[in-house]
Amino acid sequence: MATRVAAFCILLASIAVLCTARCSRSRPTKGCGRTMSSYRGTIKSPGFPNPYPPALTEDDQVCQWMISLPYGHGIKVYLYDYDFNFEPNDVSTAYDELQIFRDIACSEADRERTFVGNLSATSLIHLPSHWACIKFIRRTLQNIQHTGFSLSYEVIDANSDCGVNKTTRLLSEEGYIFSPGYSISSYPQDLECTWLVESQPGSTIAVTFLDFQLSYTYSCDFAADYVQIGNSNTSYAFKYCDSDSPQPFQTRDNRLWVFFKSGQWRHRGFWLYYKGSGDSIDLDRPSSDYWKTGSAKYEWTRDDDTGGTSFVGWSRDPNKKDPFKKSDGGSIHLSYRFILAEVIVAVTSLLTIRN
């Protein structure tokens, strides 16, 4: 009799533990910020669109989201209307602010933009990296009306491949091209790089230079380092050198040629953004090469975060869910039903043996 009571108590305890674990997983986390690896997603300040709460402790002042994608991509960030609090005092003014970095470590050297105050407009931020860091800092002590921010990000192709007598062909409708080494280091010496961008037939391609700094020269006619762009690789339309500020360029057809040559000097380099005018197919998805690792295919999902409360699952095959799921906390767990069934079988076996 005592054995049966003990076994029954074990069964009840196991059920209680499983129920507690399940309930604890459904509660949202108190903090904000996490690592995101999907190819598009949204990030919002805690409580958005309601006023965000002030930080309760000093450790709670900073919300930090890290975006990590495979090499060969850049990131576009759309920051929608934002509204941040500020509190003047006798010494200075405390500002809540949003910072966007082009690396995952939020290092000051790679800070791209900073936002304070409020603005009723959409801001587009280009990041020439497959990493990004979004940092929201709450310095004010109270907030009753300021709603914070909402932003979305999406991946686009990025390319800096270069080789002598080699043309890198790009078929994406939108993307970045930058000199080798940009933006981590200066470009190497003695380069000759050629890129050909081809969009859909009947479309044109718009080009915007986002950064440009080559080695000094007194004339582009004698420049050792220069960039040429045009509709043809036999007669380029424009040539840029030194610290020129290239104007936006629109092709006449669906082909864009870009040529970069470097000599014995080195400098920061260049970074341009191109976009086809046609109706693209799967515009926001990266090229197919990044969807395969051996024979495994990975699902393309949307990642949403509203202060660290969301859950994103994954599977090796879009048409077949894995028996293992991965949470945003990084833990791998089996089905609760499976564990409970194993406990019941073990208790039943114990009772049978005792009888």
Coordinates of N, CA, C and O in Angstrom, one line a residue, residues 119-267:
L119 N 9.7 62.6 -34.1 CA 9.6 62.9 -35.5 C 8.5 62.1 -36.1 O 8.4 60.9 -35.9
S120 N 7.6 62.8 -36.9 CA 6.5 62.1 -37.5 C 6.8 61.8 -39.0 O 6.2 62.4 -39.9
A121 N 7.8 61.0 -39.2 CA 8.2 60.7 -40.6 C 9.0 59.4 -40.5 O 9.4 58.9 -39.5
T122 N 9.1 58.7 -41.7 CA 9.8 57.4 -41.8 C 11.3 57.7 -42.2 O 11.5 58.4 -43.2
S123 N 12.2 57.1 -41.4 CA 13.6 57.3 -41.8 C 14.2 56.0 -42.3 O 13.9 54.9 -41.7
L124 N 14.9 56.0 -43.4 CA 15.6 54.8 -44.0 C 17.0 54.8 -43.6 O 17.7 55.8 -43.9
I125 N 17.5 53.8 -43.0 CA 18.9 53.7 -42.6 C 19.5 52.5 -43.3 O 19.0 51.3 -43.2
H126 N 20.5 52.7 -44.1 CA 21.3 51.6 -44.8 C 22.4 51.2 -43.9 O 23.2 52.0 -43.4
L127 N 22.6 49.8 -43.8 CA 23.8 49.3 -43.1 C 24.5 48.3 -44.0 O 24.0 47.3 -44.4
P128 N 25.8 48.6 -44.2 CA 26.6 47.8 -45.2 C 27.2 46.6 -44.5 O 28.4 46.2 -44.7
S129 N 26.4 45.9 -43.7 CA 27.0 44.8 -42.9 C 25.9 43.7 -42.7 O 24.7 44.1 -42.7
H130 N 26.3 42.5 -42.4 CA 25.3 41.5 -42.1 C 25.0 41.4 -40.6 O 24.3 40.5 -40.1
W131 N 25.6 42.4 -39.9 CA 25.3 42.5 -38.5 C 24.7 43.9 -38.2 O 25.0 44.8 -38.9
A132 N 24.0 44.0 -37.1 CA 23.4 45.3 -36.7 C 23.1 45.2 -35.2 O 22.9 44.1 -34.7
C133 N 23.1 46.3 -34.6 CA 22.8 46.4 -33.2 C 21.8 47.6 -33.0 O 22.1 48.7 -33.5
I134 N 20.7 47.4 -32.3 CA 19.7 48.4 -32.0 C 19.7 48.6 -30.5 O 19.4 47.7 -29.8
K135 N 20.0 49.8 -30.1 CA 20.1 50.1 -28.6 C 19.1 51.2 -28.2 O 19.2 52.3 -28.8
F136 N 18.2 50.9 -27.3 CA 17.3 51.9 -26.8 C 17.7 52.2 -25.3 O 17.7 51.3 -24.5
I137 N 18.0 53.4 -25.0 CA 18.4 53.8 -23.7 C 17.4 54.7 -23.0 O 17.0 55.7 -23.6
R138 N 16.9 54.3 -21.8 CA 15.9 55.0 -21.1 C 16.6 55.6 -19.9 O 16.9 55.0 -18.9
R139 N 16.9 56.9 -20.0 CA 17.5 57.7 -18.9 C 16.5 58.4 -18.0 O 16.9 58.8 -16.9
T140 N 15.4 58.7 -18.5 CA 14.4 59.5 -17.8 C 13.8 58.7 -16.7 O 13.7 57.5 -16.8
L141 N 13.2 59.4 -15.6 CA 12.7 58.7 -14.5 C 11.2 58.4 -14.5 O 10.7 57.6 -13.8
Q142 N 10.5 59.1 -15.4 CA 9.1 58.9 -15.5 C 8.6 59.2 -17.0 O 9.3 60.0 -17.6
N143 N 7.6 58.6 -17.4 CA 7.1 58.8 -18.7 C 5.6 58.5 -18.8 O 5.1 57.4 -18.4
I144 N 4.8 59.5 -19.2 CA 3.3 59.3 -19.2 C 2.7 59.5 -20.6 O 1.5 59.2 -20.8
Q145 N 3.5 59.9 -21.5 CA 2.9 60.2 -22.9 C 3.8 59.8 -24.1 O 3.2 59.7 -25.2
H146 N 5.0 59.6 -23.9 CA 5.9 59.3 -25.0 C 5.9 57.8 -25.4 O 6.1 57.0 -24.6
T147 N 5.6 57.5 -26.7 CA 5.3 56.2 -27.1 C 6.5 55.4 -27.5 O 6.4 54.1 -27.7
G148 N 7.6 56.0 -27.7 CA 8.8 55.2 -28.1 C 9.0 55.1 -29.6 O 8.8 56.0 -30.3
F149 N 9.2 53.9 -30.1 CA 9.5 53.7 -31.5 C 9.0 52.3 -32.0 O 8.8 51.4 -31.2
S150 N 9.0 52.3 -33.3 CA 8.7 51.0 -34.0 C 9.5 51.0 -35.3 O 9.5 52.0 -36.0
L151 N 10.3 50.0 -35.5 CA 11.1 49.9 -36.7 C 11.0 48.5 -37.3 O 10.6 47.5 -36.7
S152 N 11.3 48.4 -38.6 CA 11.4 47.1 -39.3 C 12.7 47.0 -40.0 O 13.2 48.0 -40.4
Y153 N 13.2 45.8 -40.2 CA 14.4 45.6 -41.0 C 14.2 44.5 -42.0 O 13.3 43.7 -41.8
E154 N 15.0 44.6 -43.0 CA 14.9 43.5 -44.1 C 16.3 43.4 -44.7 O 17.1 44.3 -44.7
V155 N 16.6 42.2 -45.1 CA 17.9 41.9 -45.7 C 17.9 42.2 -47.2 O 16.9 42.1 -47.9
I156 N 19.0 42.6 -47.7 CA 19.2 42.7 -49.1 C 20.6 42.2 -49.4 O 21.5 42.1 -48.6
D157 N 20.8 41.8 -50.7 CA 22.1 41.3 -51.1 C 23.2 42.3 -51.0 O 23.0 43.5 -51.2
A158 N 24.4 41.9 -50.7 CA 25.6 42.8 -50.6 C 26.8 42.1 -51.2 O 27.0 40.9 -50.9
N159 N 27.5 42.8 -52.0 CA 28.6 42.1 -52.7 C 29.9 43.0 -52.8 O 29.8 44.2 -53.1
S160 N 31.0 42.4 -52.5 CA 32.3 43.1 -52.7 C 33.3 42.2 -53.4 O 34.5 42.4 -53.3
D161 N 32.8 41.2 -54.1 CA 33.7 40.2 -54.8 C 34.5 40.9 -55.9 O 34.0 41.8 -56.6
C162 N 35.7 40.5 -56.0 CA 36.6 41.2 -56.9 C 37.7 40.2 -57.4 O 38.2 39.4 -56.7
G163 N 38.0 40.3 -58.7 CA 39.0 39.5 -59.3 C 39.4 40.0 -60.7 O 38.6 40.5 -61.4
V164 N 40.7 39.9 -61.0 CA 41.2 40.4 -62.3 C 40.6 39.5 -63.4 O 40.5 38.3 -63.3
N165 N 40.2 40.2 -64.5 CA 39.5 39.5 -65.6 C 38.3 38.7 -65.2 O 38.0 37.7 -65.8
K166 N 37.6 39.2 -64.2 CA 36.4 38.5 -63.8 C 35.3 39.5 -63.6 O 35.5 40.6 -63.0
T167 N 34.1 39.2 -64.1 CA 32.9 40.0 -63.9 C 32.0 39.3 -62.9 O 31.6 38.2 -63.2
T168 N 31.6 40.0 -61.9 CA 30.7 39.4 -60.9 C 29.3 39.8 -61.3 O 28.9 41.0 -61.4
R169 N 28.5 38.8 -61.6 CA 27.1 39.1 -62.2 C 26.1 39.0 -61.0 O 26.1 38.0 -60.3
L170 N 25.3 40.0 -60.9 CA 24.3 40.2 -59.8 C 22.9 40.2 -60.4 O 22.6 41.0 -61.3
L171 N 22.1 39.3 -60.0 CA 20.7 39.2 -60.5 C 19.6 39.7 -59.6 O 18.5 39.6 -59.9
S172 N 20.0 40.1 -58.4 CA 19.0 40.6 -57.4 C 18.5 42.0 -57.9 O 19.2 42.8 -58.5
E173 N 17.2 42.3 -57.5 CA 16.6 43.5 -57.9 C 17.0 44.7 -57.0 O 16.8 45.8 -57.4
E174 N 17.7 44.4 -55.9 CA 18.1 45.4 -55.0 C 19.3 44.9 -54.2 O 19.4 43.7 -53.9
G175 N 20.2 45.8 -53.9 CA 21.4 45.4 -53.2 C 22.4 46.5 -53.0 O 22.3 47.6 -53.4
Y176 N 23.5 46.1 -52.4 CA 24.7 47.0 -52.1 C 25.9 46.4 -52.9 O 26.0 45.2 -53.1
I177 N 26.7 47.3 -53.4 CA 28.0 47.0 -53.9 C 29.0 47.9 -53.2 O 28.8 49.1 -53.1
F178 N 30.1 47.3 -52.6 CA 31.1 48.1 -52.0 C 32.5 47.6 -52.3 O 32.6 46.4 -52.7
S179 N 33.5 48.5 -52.2 CA 34.8 48.1 -52.5 C 35.3 47.0 -51.5 O 34.8 47.0 -50.3
P180 N 36.2 46.1 -51.9 CA 36.7 45.1 -51.0 C 37.3 45.7 -49.7 O 38.0 46.7 -49.7
G181 N 36.8 45.1 -48.5 CA 37.3 45.6 -47.2 C 36.4 46.6 -46.6 O 36.5 46.8 -45.4
Y182 N 35.5 47.2 -47.3 CA 34.6 48.2 -46.8 C 33.6 47.5 -45.9 O 33.1 46.4 -46.2
S183 N 33.2 48.0 -44.7 CA 33.7 49.2 -44.0 C 34.7 48.9 -42.9 O 34.9 49.8 -42.1
I184 N 35.2 47.7 -42.9 CA 36.1 47.3 -41.8 C 37.6 47.8 -42.0 O 38.2 48.2 -41.1
S185 N 38.0 47.8 -43.3 CA 39.4 48.2 -43.6 C 39.4 49.0 -44.9 O 38.4 49.0 -45.7
S186 N 40.6 49.5 -45.2 CA 40.8 50.1 -46.5 C 40.9 49.1 -47.6 O 41.2 47.9 -47.4
Y187 N 40.6 49.5 -48.9 CA 40.6 48.5 -50.0 C 42.1 48.2 -50.3 O 43.0 49.0 -50.1
P188 N 42.4 47.0 -50.8 CA 43.7 46.6 -51.2 C 44.2 47.3 -52.4 O 43.5 48.0 -53.1
Q189 N 45.5 47.2 -52.7 CA 46.1 47.8 -53.8 C 46.0 47.0 -55.1 O 45.7 45.8 -55.0
D190 N 46.1 47.6 -56.2 CA 46.2 47.0 -57.5 C 44.9 46.1 -57.8 O 45.1 44.9 -58.2
L191 N 43.8 46.6 -57.6 CA 42.5 45.9 -57.9 C 41.9 46.3 -59.2 O 42.1 47.5 -59.6
E192 N 41.2 45.4 -59.8 CA 40.4 45.7 -61.0 C 39.1 44.9 -60.8 O 39.1 43.7 -61.0
C193 N 38.0 45.5 -60.4 CA 36.8 44.8 -60.1 C 35.7 45.3 -61.0 O 35.5 46.5 -61.3
T194 N 34.9 44.3 -61.5 CA 33.8 44.6 -62.4 C 32.5 43.9 -61.9 O 32.6 42.7 -61.6
W195 N 31.5 44.7 -61.8 CA 30.2 44.1 -61.4 C 29.1 44.4 -62.5 O 29.1 45.5 -63.1
L196 N 28.3 43.4 -62.8 CA 27.2 43.6 -63.8 C 25.9 43.3 -63.1 O 25.7 42.1 -62.6
V197 N 25.1 44.3 -63.0 CA 23.7 44.1 -62.4 C 22.7 44.0 -63.5 O 22.7 44.8 -64.3
E198 N 21.9 42.9 -63.4 CA 20.9 42.7 -64.4 C 19.5 42.6 -63.7 O 19.3 41.7 -62.9
S199 N 18.6 43.5 -64.0 CA 17.3 43.4 -63.4 C 16.3 42.8 -64.5 O 16.7 42.4 -65.5
Q200 N 15.0 42.9 -64.2 CA 14.1 42.3 -65.1 C 14.0 43.0 -66.4 O 14.2 44.3 -66.5
P201 N 13.8 42.3 -67.5 CA 13.7 43.0 -68.8 C 12.6 44.1 -68.8 O 11.5 43.9 -68.2
G202 N 12.9 45.2 -69.4 CA 12.0 46.3 -69.5 C 12.1 47.3 -68.3 O 11.4 48.3 -68.3
S203 N 12.9 47.0 -67.3 CA 13.1 47.8 -66.2 C 14.4 48.6 -66.3 O 15.2 48.4 -67.2
T204 N 14.5 49.6 -65.4 CA 15.8 50.4 -65.3 C 16.3 50.2 -63.9 O 15.7 49.6 -63.0
I205 N 17.5 50.7 -63.6 CA 18.2 50.5 -62.3 C 18.6 51.9 -61.8 O 19.3 52.7 -62.5
A206 N 18.2 52.2 -60.6 CA 18.6 53.5 -60.0 C 19.8 53.2 -59.0 O 19.8 52.2 -58.3
V207 N 20.8 54.1 -59.0 CA 22.0 53.9 -58.3 C 22.2 55.2 -57.4 O 22.1 56.3 -57.8
T208 N 22.5 54.9 -56.1 CA 22.8 56.0 -55.1 C 24.0 55.6 -54.4 O 24.1 54.5 -53.8
F209 N 25.0 56.5 -54.4 CA 26.3 56.3 -53.7 C 26.0 56.7 -52.2 O 25.6 57.9 -52.0
L210 N 26.2 55.8 -51.3 CA 26.0 56.1 -49.9 C 27.3 56.5 -49.2 O 27.3 57.2 -48.1
D211 N 28.4 56.2 -49.7 CA 29.7 56.6 -49.2 C 30.8 56.6 -50.3 O 30.7 55.7 -51.2
F212 N 31.7 57.5 -50.3 CA 32.7 57.6 -51.4 C 33.9 58.3 -50.9 O 33.9 59.5 -50.6
Q213 N 35.1 57.6 -50.8 CA 36.3 58.3 -50.5 C 37.5 57.4 -51.0 O 37.8 56.4 -50.4
L214 N 38.1 57.8 -52.1 CA 39.2 57.2 -52.7 C 40.5 58.0 -52.4 O 40.4 59.1 -51.8
S215 N 41.6 57.5 -52.9 CA 42.9 58.2 -52.6 C 42.9 59.6 -53.4 O 42.2 59.7 -54.4
Y216 N 43.7 60.5 -52.9 CA 43.8 61.8 -53.4 C 44.4 61.8 -54.8 O 45.3 61.1 -55.1
T217 N 43.8 62.7 -55.7 CA 44.4 62.9 -57.0 C 44.0 64.3 -57.4 O 42.9 64.8 -57.1
Y218 N 44.8 65.0 -58.3 CA 44.5 66.3 -58.7 C 43.5 66.3 -59.9 O 43.0 67.4 -60.3
S219 N 43.4 65.2 -60.6 CA 42.5 65.1 -61.7 C 42.1 63.6 -62.0 O 42.9 62.7 -61.9
C220 N 40.8 63.4 -62.2 CA 40.4 62.1 -62.5 C 41.0 61.5 -63.8 O 41.0 60.3 -64.0
D221 N 41.4 62.4 -64.7 CA 42.1 61.9 -65.9 C 43.3 61.1 -65.6 O 43.7 60.2 -66.4
F222 N 44.0 61.4 -64.5 CA 45.2 60.7 -64.2 C 45.1 59.9 -62.9 O 46.1 59.5 -62.3
A223 N 43.9 59.7 -62.4 CA 43.7 59.0 -61.1 C 44.1 57.5 -61.2 O 43.8 56.8 -62.2
A224 N 44.8 57.0 -60.2 CA 45.1 55.6 -60.1 C 43.9 54.8 -59.5 O 43.8 53.7 -59.8
D225 N 43.1 55.5 -58.6 CA 42.0 54.9 -58.0 C 40.7 55.6 -58.5 O 40.6 56.8 -58.4
Y226 N 39.8 54.8 -59.1 CA 38.6 55.5 -59.6 C 37.4 54.4 -59.7 O 37.7 53.2 -59.7
V227 N 36.2 54.9 -59.9 CA 35.0 54.1 -60.1 C 34.3 54.6 -61.3 O 34.2 55.8 -61.5
Q228 N 33.9 53.7 -62.2 CA 33.1 54.0 -63.4 C 31.8 53.3 -63.4 O 31.7 52.1 -62.9
I229 N 30.7 54.0 -63.8 CA 29.4 53.3 -63.9 C 28.8 53.7 -65.2 O 29.1 54.7 -65.8
G230 N 27.9 52.8 -65.7 CA 27.2 53.1 -67.0 C 26.4 51.9 -67.4 O 26.3 50.9 -66.7
N231 N 25.8 52.0 -68.6 CA 25.0 51.0 -69.2 C 25.8 50.0 -70.0 O 25.3 48.9 -70.3
S232 N 27.1 50.3 -70.2 CA 27.9 49.4 -71.0 C 29.3 49.4 -70.4 O 29.8 50.4 -69.8
N233 N 30.0 48.3 -70.6 CA 31.4 48.3 -70.1 C 32.4 48.7 -71.1 O 33.6 48.7 -70.9
T234 N 32.0 49.1 -72.3 CA 32.9 49.7 -73.3 C 32.9 51.2 -73.3 O 33.8 51.8 -73.8
S235 N 31.8 51.8 -72.8 CA 31.7 53.2 -72.7 C 31.0 53.7 -71.5 O 29.7 53.9 -71.5
Y236 N 31.7 53.7 -70.4 CA 31.0 54.1 -69.1 C 30.6 55.5 -69.2 O 31.2 56.4 -69.8
A237 N 29.4 55.8 -68.5 CA 28.9 57.1 -68.5 C 29.6 58.1 -67.6 O 29.7 59.3 -67.9
F238 N 30.0 57.6 -66.4 CA 30.6 58.5 -65.4 C 31.9 57.9 -64.8 O 32.0 56.7 -64.7
K239 N 32.8 58.8 -64.4 CA 34.0 58.3 -63.7 C 34.2 59.2 -62.5 O 34.1 60.4 -62.6
Y240 N 34.4 58.6 -61.4 CA 34.5 59.3 -60.1 C 35.9 58.9 -59.4 O 36.3 57.8 -59.5
C241 N 36.4 59.9 -58.7 CA 37.7 59.7 -58.0 C 37.8 60.5 -56.8 O 36.9 61.3 -56.5
D242 N 38.9 60.4 -56.0 CA 39.2 61.2 -54.9 C 38.0 61.2 -53.9 O 37.5 60.2 -53.5
S243 N 37.5 62.4 -53.5 CA 36.4 62.5 -52.6 C 35.1 63.1 -53.3 O 34.4 63.9 -52.7
D244 N 34.9 62.7 -54.5 CA 33.8 63.1 -55.3 C 32.5 62.8 -54.5 O 32.4 61.9 -53.7
S245 N 31.5 63.5 -54.9 CA 30.1 63.2 -54.4 C 29.2 62.8 -55.5 O 28.5 63.6 -56.1
P246 N 29.3 61.5 -56.0 CA 28.6 61.1 -57.1 C 27.1 61.3 -57.0 O 26.5 61.1 -56.0
Q247 N 26.5 61.8 -58.1 CA 25.0 62.1 -58.1 C 24.3 60.8 -58.4 O 24.8 59.9 -59.0
P248 N 23.0 60.7 -58.0 CA 22.2 59.5 -58.3 C 22.2 59.3 -59.8 O 22.2 60.2 -60.6
F249 N 22.2 58.0 -60.2 CA 22.3 57.6 -61.6 C 21.2 56.6 -61.9 O 20.8 55.8 -61.1
Q250 N 20.6 56.8 -63.1 CA 19.5 56.0 -63.6 C 19.9 55.4 -64.9 O 20.3 56.1 -65.9
T251 N 19.9 54.0 -65.0 CA 20.3 53.4 -66.3 C 19.2 53.6 -67.3 O 18.0 53.9 -67.0
R252 N 19.5 53.3 -68.6 CA 18.6 53.4 -69.7 C 17.8 52.1 -69.9 O 16.8 52.1 -70.5
D253 N 18.5 51.0 -69.4 CA 17.8 49.7 -69.6 C 18.0 48.9 -68.3 O 18.3 49.5 -67.2
N254 N 18.0 47.6 -68.4 CA 18.0 46.7 -67.2 C 19.4 46.2 -66.8 O 19.6 45.3 -66.1
R255 N 20.4 46.9 -67.4 CA 21.8 46.5 -67.1 C 22.6 47.7 -66.5 O 22.5 48.8 -67.0
L256 N 23.4 47.4 -65.5 CA 24.3 48.3 -64.8 C 25.7 47.8 -64.7 O 25.8 46.7 -64.2
W257 N 26.6 48.5 -65.2 CA 28.0 48.1 -65.1 C 28.7 49.0 -64.1 O 28.6 50.2 -64.1
V258 N 29.5 48.4 -63.2 CA 30.3 49.1 -62.2 C 31.7 48.6 -62.3 O 32.0 47.4 -62.2
F259 N 32.7 49.5 -62.4 CA 34.1 49.1 -62.5 C 34.9 49.9 -61.5 O 34.7 51.2 -61.3
F260 N 35.8 49.2 -60.7 CA 36.6 49.9 -59.7 C 38.0 49.5 -59.9 O 38.4 48.3 -60.0
K261 N 38.9 50.5 -59.9 CA 40.4 50.2 -60.0 C 41.1 50.9 -58.9 O 40.8 52.1 -58.6
S262 N 42.1 50.2 -58.3 CA 42.9 50.9 -57.3 C 44.4 50.7 -57.7 O 44.8 49.8 -58.4
G263 N 45.2 51.7 -57.3 CA 46.7 51.7 -57.6 C 47.5 51.4 -56.4 O 47.2 50.4 -55.7
Q264 N 48.4 52.2 -56.1 CA 49.4 52.0 -55.0 C 48.9 52.6 -53.6 O 49.5 52.4 -52.6
W265 N 47.8 53.3 -53.7 CA 47.3 54.0 -52.5 C 46.1 53.3 -52.0 O 45.5 52.5 -52.7
R266 N 45.8 53.5 -50.7 CA 44.6 52.9 -50.1 C 43.8 53.9 -49.4 O 44.3 54.9 -48.8
H267 N 42.4 53.7 -49.3 CA 41.6 54.6 -48.6 C 40.3 53.9 -48.2 O 40.2 52.6 -48.3

